[in-house]
CSV table of C-alpha atoms in Angstrom, one decimal:
chain,number,residue,atom,x,y,z
A,953,MET,CA,-34.8,-98.0,-54.9
A,954,SER,CA,-31.2,-98.1,-53.6
A,955,ALA,CA,-28.4,-99.0,-56.0
A,956,PRO,CA,-26.9,-102.5,-55.8
A,957,VAL,CA,-23.9,-102.9,-53.6
A,958,LEU,CA,-20.6,-103.0,-55.5
A,959,LEU,CA,-18.4,-105.8,-54.2
A,960,VAL,CA,-14.8,-105.5,-55.6
A,961,ILE,CA,-13.1,-108.9,-55.5
A,962,ALA,CA,-9.4,-108.9,-55.5
A,963,HIS,CA,-7.1,-111.9,-55.5
A,964,GLY,CA,-5.1,-110.9,-52.5
A,965,SER,CA,-1.3,-111.2,-51.8
A,966,ARG,CA,1.2,-111.7,-49.0
A,967,ASP,CA,2.7,-108.5,-50.2
A,968,PRO,CA,1.1,-105.7,-48.2
A,969,ARG,CA,1.5,-103.3,-51.2
A,970,HIS,CA,-1.2,-105.3,-53.0
A,971,ALA,CA,-4.0,-104.7,-50.5
A,972,ALA,CA,-3.0,-101.1,-49.9
A,973,THR,CA,-3.3,-100.4,-53.7
A,974,VAL,CA,-6.7,-102.2,-53.9
A,975,HIS,CA,-8.0,-100.1,-51.0
A,976,ALA,CA,-6.7,-96.9,-52.6
A,977,LEU,CA,-8.5,-97.8,-55.8
A,978,VAL,CA,-11.7,-98.5,-54.0
A,979,ARG,CA,-11.5,-95.2,-52.2
A,980,ARG,CA,-11.3,-93.5,-55.5
A,981,VAL,CA,-14.3,-95.4,-56.8
A,982,ARG,CA,-16.3,-94.3,-53.7
A,983,ALA,CA,-15.4,-90.7,-54.3
A,984,LEU,CA,-16.6,-90.9,-57.8
A,985,ARG,CA,-19.9,-92.6,-56.9
A,986,PRO,CA,-20.9,-91.6,-53.3
A,987,ASP,CA,-24.4,-92.9,-53.8
A,988,VAL,CA,-23.1,-96.5,-54.1
A,989,GLN,CA,-22.0,-98.7,-51.3
A,990,VAL,CA,-18.6,-100.2,-52.3
A,991,GLU,CA,-17.1,-103.1,-50.4
A,992,THR,CA,-13.9,-105.1,-50.9
A,993,GLY,CA,-13.3,-108.8,-50.5
A,994,PHE,CA,-10.2,-111.0,-51.1
A,995,LEU,CA,-10.0,-114.5,-52.5
A,996,ASP,CA,-6.8,-115.3,-50.5
A,997,PHE,CA,-4.2,-114.0,-48.1
A,998,ASN,CA,-6.0,-110.8,-47.0
A,999,VAL,CA,-9.2,-110.0,-45.1
A,1000,PRO,CA,-12.0,-109.5,-45.4
A,1001,SER,CA,-12.7,-112.6,-47.3
A,1002,VAL,CA,-15.3,-112.7,-50.0
A,1003,PRO,CA,-17.6,-115.1,-48.1
A,1004,GLY,CA,-17.3,-113.0,-45.0
A,1005,VAL,CA,-18.3,-109.8,-46.9
A,1006,LEU,CA,-21.3,-111.6,-48.5
A,1007,GLU,CA,-22.5,-112.9,-45.1
A,1008,SER,CA,-22.2,-109.4,-43.6
A,1009,LEU,CA,-24.2,-107.9,-46.5
A,1010,ALA,CA,-26.9,-110.5,-46.1
A,1011,THR,CA,-27.1,-109.7,-42.4
A,1012,GLU,CA,-27.4,-106.0,-43.1
A,1013,GLY,CA,-30.5,-106.8,-45.2
A,1014,VAL,CA,-28.9,-106.1,-48.6
A,1015,ARG,CA,-30.6,-107.8,-51.5
A,1016,ASP,CA,-28.8,-106.8,-54.7
A,1017,VAL,CA,-25.0,-107.1,-55.2
A,1018,VAL,CA,-22.8,-106.6,-58.2
A,1019,VAL,CA,-19.5,-108.4,-57.8
A,1020,LEU,CA,-16.7,-107.1,-59.9
A,1021,PRO,CA,-13.5,-109.2,-60.4
A,1022,LEU,CA,-10.5,-106.9,-60.1
A,1023,LEU,CA,-8.9,-108.7,-63.0
A,1024,LEU,CA,-7.7,-107.5,-66.4
A,1025,THR,CA,-8.5,-110.7,-68.4
A,1026,ARG,CA,-11.0,-113.5,-68.2
A,1027,ALA,CA,-8.6,-116.2,-66.9
A,1028,PHE,CA,-9.1,-118.9,-64.3
A,1029,HIS,CA,-10.0,-116.7,-61.4
A,1030,ALA,CA,-12.9,-115.0,-63.3
A,1031,LYS,CA,-14.1,-118.3,-64.9
A,1032,ALA,CA,-13.8,-120.7,-61.9
A,1033,ASP,CA,-12.6,-119.3,-58.6
A,1034,ILE,CA,-15.1,-116.4,-58.3
A,1035,PRO,CA,-18.2,-118.3,-59.5
A,1036,ALA,CA,-17.3,-121.1,-57.0
A,1037,VAL,CA,-17.2,-118.7,-54.1
A,1038,LEU,CA,-20.5,-117.0,-55.3
A,1039,ALA,CA,-22.2,-120.4,-55.5
A,1040,ASP,CA,-22.0,-120.6,-51.7
A,1041,ALA,CA,-23.3,-117.1,-51.1
A,1042,PRO,CA,-26.3,-116.5,-48.8
A,1043,PRO,CA,-29.5,-117.3,-50.8
A,1044,ARG,CA,-31.2,-114.0,-50.0
A,1045,LEU,CA,-28.6,-112.1,-52.0
A,1046,ARG,CA,-29.3,-111.5,-55.7
A,1047,ILE,CA,-25.8,-111.4,-57.2
A,1048,ARG,CA,-24.6,-110.5,-60.7
A,1049,GLN,CA,-21.0,-110.9,-61.7
A,1050,ALA,CA,-19.7,-108.0,-63.8
A,1051,GLU,CA,-17.2,-108.4,-66.6
A,1052,VAL,CA,-13.5,-108.1,-65.9
A,1053,LEU,CA,-11.8,-104.8,-66.5
A,1054,GLY,CA,-10.0,-105.4,-69.7
A,1055,PRO,CA,-9.8,-104.7,-72.5
A,1056,SER,CA,-10.8,-101.1,-72.4
A,1057,PRO,CA,-9.6,-97.9,-74.1
A,1058,LEU,CA,-9.4,-96.4,-70.6
A,1059,LEU,CA,-6.8,-98.9,-69.6
A,1060,LEU,CA,-4.7,-98.0,-72.6
A,1061,ALA,CA,-5.0,-94.4,-71.5
A,1062,ALA,CA,-3.9,-95.4,-68.0
A,1063,LEU,CA,-0.9,-97.2,-69.4
A,1064,GLU,CA,0.1,-94.1,-71.3
A,1065,ARG,CA,-0.4,-92.0,-68.2
A,1066,ARG,CA,2.1,-94.2,-66.3
A,1067,LEU,CA,4.6,-94.0,-69.1
A,1068,TYR,CA,4.4,-90.3,-69.2
A,1069,GLU,CA,4.7,-90.1,-65.4
A,1070,ALA,CA,7.9,-92.2,-65.8
A,1071,GLY,CA,9.5,-89.6,-68.1
A,1072,LEU,CA,8.3,-90.2,-71.7
A,1073,THR,CA,6.4,-87.5,-73.6
A,1074,PRO,CA,3.9,-87.9,-76.5
A,1075,ALA,CA,6.7,-86.7,-78.8
A,1076,ASP,CA,8.6,-89.9,-77.9
A,1077,LYS,CA,6.0,-92.3,-79.1
A,1078,SER,CA,7.2,-92.8,-82.7
A,1079,SER,CA,10.7,-93.7,-81.6
A,1080,THR,CA,9.9,-95.7,-78.5
A,1081,GLY,CA,9.2,-99.5,-78.4
A,1082,VAL,CA,7.0,-100.6,-75.5
A,1083,VAL,CA,6.8,-103.9,-73.8
A,1084,LEU,CA,3.2,-104.6,-72.6
A,1085,ALA,CA,4.1,-106.7,-69.6
A,1086,SER,CA,1.3,-108.7,-68.0
A,1087,ALA,CA,1.3,-111.3,-65.2
A,1088,GLY,CA,0.8,-114.2,-67.6
A,1089,SER,CA,-1.8,-117.0,-67.8
A,1090,SER,CA,-2.1,-120.6,-69.0
A,1091,ASP,CA,-5.5,-119.6,-70.4
A,1092,PRO,CA,-5.2,-119.2,-74.3
A,1093,GLU,CA,-8.1,-116.6,-74.3
A,1094,ALA,CA,-6.3,-114.4,-71.8
A,1095,ILE,CA,-3.0,-114.6,-73.8
A,1096,ALA,CA,-4.8,-113.8,-77.0
A,1097,VAL,CA,-6.4,-110.7,-75.4
A,1098,ILE,CA,-3.0,-109.4,-74.3
A,1099,ALA,CA,-1.6,-109.9,-77.9
A,1100,GLU,CA,-4.6,-108.0,-79.4
A,1101,ILE,CA,-4.2,-105.1,-76.9
A,1102,ALA,CA,-0.5,-104.9,-78.0
A,1103,ARG,CA,-1.6,-104.7,-81.6
A,1104,GLU,CA,-4.2,-102.1,-80.9
A,1105,TRP,CA,-1.8,-100.0,-78.8
A,1106,ARG,CA,0.8,-100.1,-81.6
A,1107,ARG,CA,-1.7,-98.4,-83.9
A,1108,SER,CA,-1.8,-95.3,-81.6
A,1109,GLY,CA,1.7,-94.3,-82.8
A,1110,TRP,CA,4.3,-96.2,-80.8
A,1111,CYS,CA,7.4,-97.5,-82.7
A,1112,ALA,CA,6.4,-101.0,-81.7
A,1113,VAL,CA,4.6,-102.8,-78.9
A,1114,ARG,CA,5.4,-106.3,-77.8
A,1115,PRO,CA,3.5,-108.4,-75.2
A,1116,ALA,CA,5.4,-110.2,-72.5
A,1117,PHE,CA,4.5,-112.3,-69.5
A,1118,ALA,CA,5.9,-112.7,-66.0
A,1119,SER,CA,4.7,-116.3,-65.7
A,1120,ALA,CA,3.1,-119.2,-67.5
A,1121,SER,CA,3.6,-117.8,-71.0
A,1122,LEU,CA,6.4,-116.5,-73.2
A,1123,PRO,CA,8.2,-114.2,-74.0
A,1124,ARG,CA,9.5,-112.8,-70.7
A,1125,THR,CA,9.9,-109.1,-70.3
A,1126,GLU,CA,13.7,-109.2,-70.8
A,1127,ASP,CA,13.2,-111.1,-74.1
A,1128,ALA,CA,10.8,-108.5,-75.4
A,1129,VAL,CA,13.2,-105.7,-74.4
A,1130,ARG,CA,16.0,-107.3,-76.4
A,1131,GLU,CA,13.6,-107.8,-79.4
A,1132,LEU,CA,12.7,-104.1,-79.4
A,1133,ARG,CA,16.4,-103.2,-79.2
A,1134,ALA,CA,17.2,-105.4,-82.2
A,1135,LEU,CA,14.3,-103.9,-84.0
A,1136,GLY,CA,16.1,-100.5,-83.8
A,1137,CYS,CA,13.8,-98.6,-81.5
A,1138,ALA,CA,15.6,-95.5,-80.1
A,1139,ARG,CA,14.4,-96.2,-76.6
A,1140,VAL,CA,12.5,-99.1,-74.9
A,1141,ALA,CA,9.9,-98.7,-72.2
A,1142,VAL,CA,8.2,-101.4,-70.1
A,1143,ALA,CA,4.5,-100.8,-69.2
A,1144,PRO,CA,3.3,-103.2,-66.6
A,1145,TYR,CA,-0.3,-104.3,-67.4
A,1146,VAL,CA,-1.0,-105.2,-63.8
A,1147,LEU,CA,-3.2,-103.6,-61.2
A,1148,ALA,CA,-1.1,-103.8,-58.0
A,1149,PRO,CA,2.4,-104.5,-56.8
A,1150,GLY,CA,3.4,-108.0,-55.9
A,1151,ARG,CA,5.7,-110.9,-56.8
A,1152,LEU,CA,4.9,-111.0,-60.5
A,1153,PRO,CA,5.2,-107.2,-61.0
A,1154,ASP,CA,8.5,-107.4,-59.2
A,1155,ARG,CA,9.6,-110.0,-61.7
A,1156,ILE,CA,8.5,-107.7,-64.5
A,1157,ALA,CA,10.6,-104.9,-63.0
A,1158,ARG,CA,13.7,-107.2,-62.9
A,1159,GLY,CA,13.1,-108.1,-66.5
A,1160,ALA,CA,13.0,-104.4,-67.4
A,1161,ALA,CA,16.6,-103.8,-66.3
A,1162,GLY,CA,17.7,-103.4,-69.9
A,1163,ALA,CA,15.0,-100.9,-70.7
A,1164,ASP,CA,15.2,-97.1,-70.7
A,1165,VAL,CA,11.9,-96.5,-68.9
A,1166,LEU,CA,9.9,-98.6,-66.4
A,1167,ALA,CA,6.4,-97.4,-65.7
A,1168,ASP,CA,4.5,-98.0,-62.5
A,1169,VAL,CA,1.6,-100.5,-62.2
A,1170,LEU,CA,-1.9,-99.2,-63.1
A,1171,GLY,CA,-2.9,-98.9,-59.4
A,1172,PRO,CA,-5.6,-96.5,-58.3
A,1173,SER,CA,-5.4,-94.4,-61.5
A,1174,PRO,CA,-8.6,-92.4,-62.4
A,1175,GLU,CA,-9.0,-94.4,-65.6
A,1176,VAL,CA,-9.1,-97.7,-63.8
A,1177,ALA,CA,-11.7,-96.3,-61.3
A,1178,ARG,CA,-13.8,-95.3,-64.3
A,1179,VAL,CA,-13.6,-98.7,-65.8
A,1180,LEU,CA,-14.8,-100.3,-62.6
A,1181,LEU,CA,-17.8,-98.1,-62.6
A,1182,GLU,CA,-18.5,-98.8,-66.3
A,1183,ARG,CA,-18.5,-102.5,-65.6
A,1184,TYR,CA,-20.7,-102.0,-62.5
A,1185,ASP,CA,-23.3,-99.9,-64.4
A,1186,ALA,CA,-23.4,-102.5,-67.2
A,1187,ALA,CA,-24.0,-105.3,-64.8
A,1188,ARG,CA,-26.6,-103.5,-62.6
A,1189,THR,CA,-28.8,-102.5,-65.5
A,1190,PRO,CA,-30.6,-105.9,-65.7
A,1191,VAL,CA,-31.1,-105.8,-62.0
A,1192,LEU,CA,-32.9,-102.5,-62.1
A,1193,ALA,CA,-34.9,-103.6,-65.2
A,1194,ALA,CA,-36.1,-106.7,-63.3
A,1195,VAL,CA,-37.1,-104.7,-60.3
A,1196,GLY,CA,-39.1,-102.2,-62.4
A,1197,ALA,CA,-40.7,-104.9,-64.5
């Protein structure tokens, strides 16, 4: 029995860096799991579209598909947009929607990887305040998750960790940077909790002008690829159990 197809669903962006980063991440996933067919679909701005990929898979004779939202929190896109698109999928497809990527210890490891690549070392942790800068959301559940991630990350040894948001919620990145300065942290670093470049990550970067260190977006880091496969495996298990029943 072949493994279910993994369909990674990204939001899409007019910024070409977004799609390029998504495709780089998917290539890493394919390299880690060559036995799985991995496809990419976009909700907006980029091709292929999610409905187009689903139609193609049905035409190929595929039956089982695990769709994986390339999202860090369960906000509007995961709760509404993606289920709405899947509701119109070809009826021959058996589709399961995997959980979003966050929260995950692997994502915290990816954040630290990016900070170290930007010039920090583990010895800097106790004297460095970190701004955990996310895109932002009007969904209270998503905001609460970001705040809890910041609290958990602080327990790993950083001087302080403060959440910030590029849109929809407060504080902004620049406000969190100033707060950490006032708190007395010897240095301040900004860690974008976003997957790919684009308009909101650029806003985070502008807000980090007063920080000492600005890390890169999570992008196609190995930790993110591993989270994708964890979510895929968790979602596919009921499919395999049903087939073998």
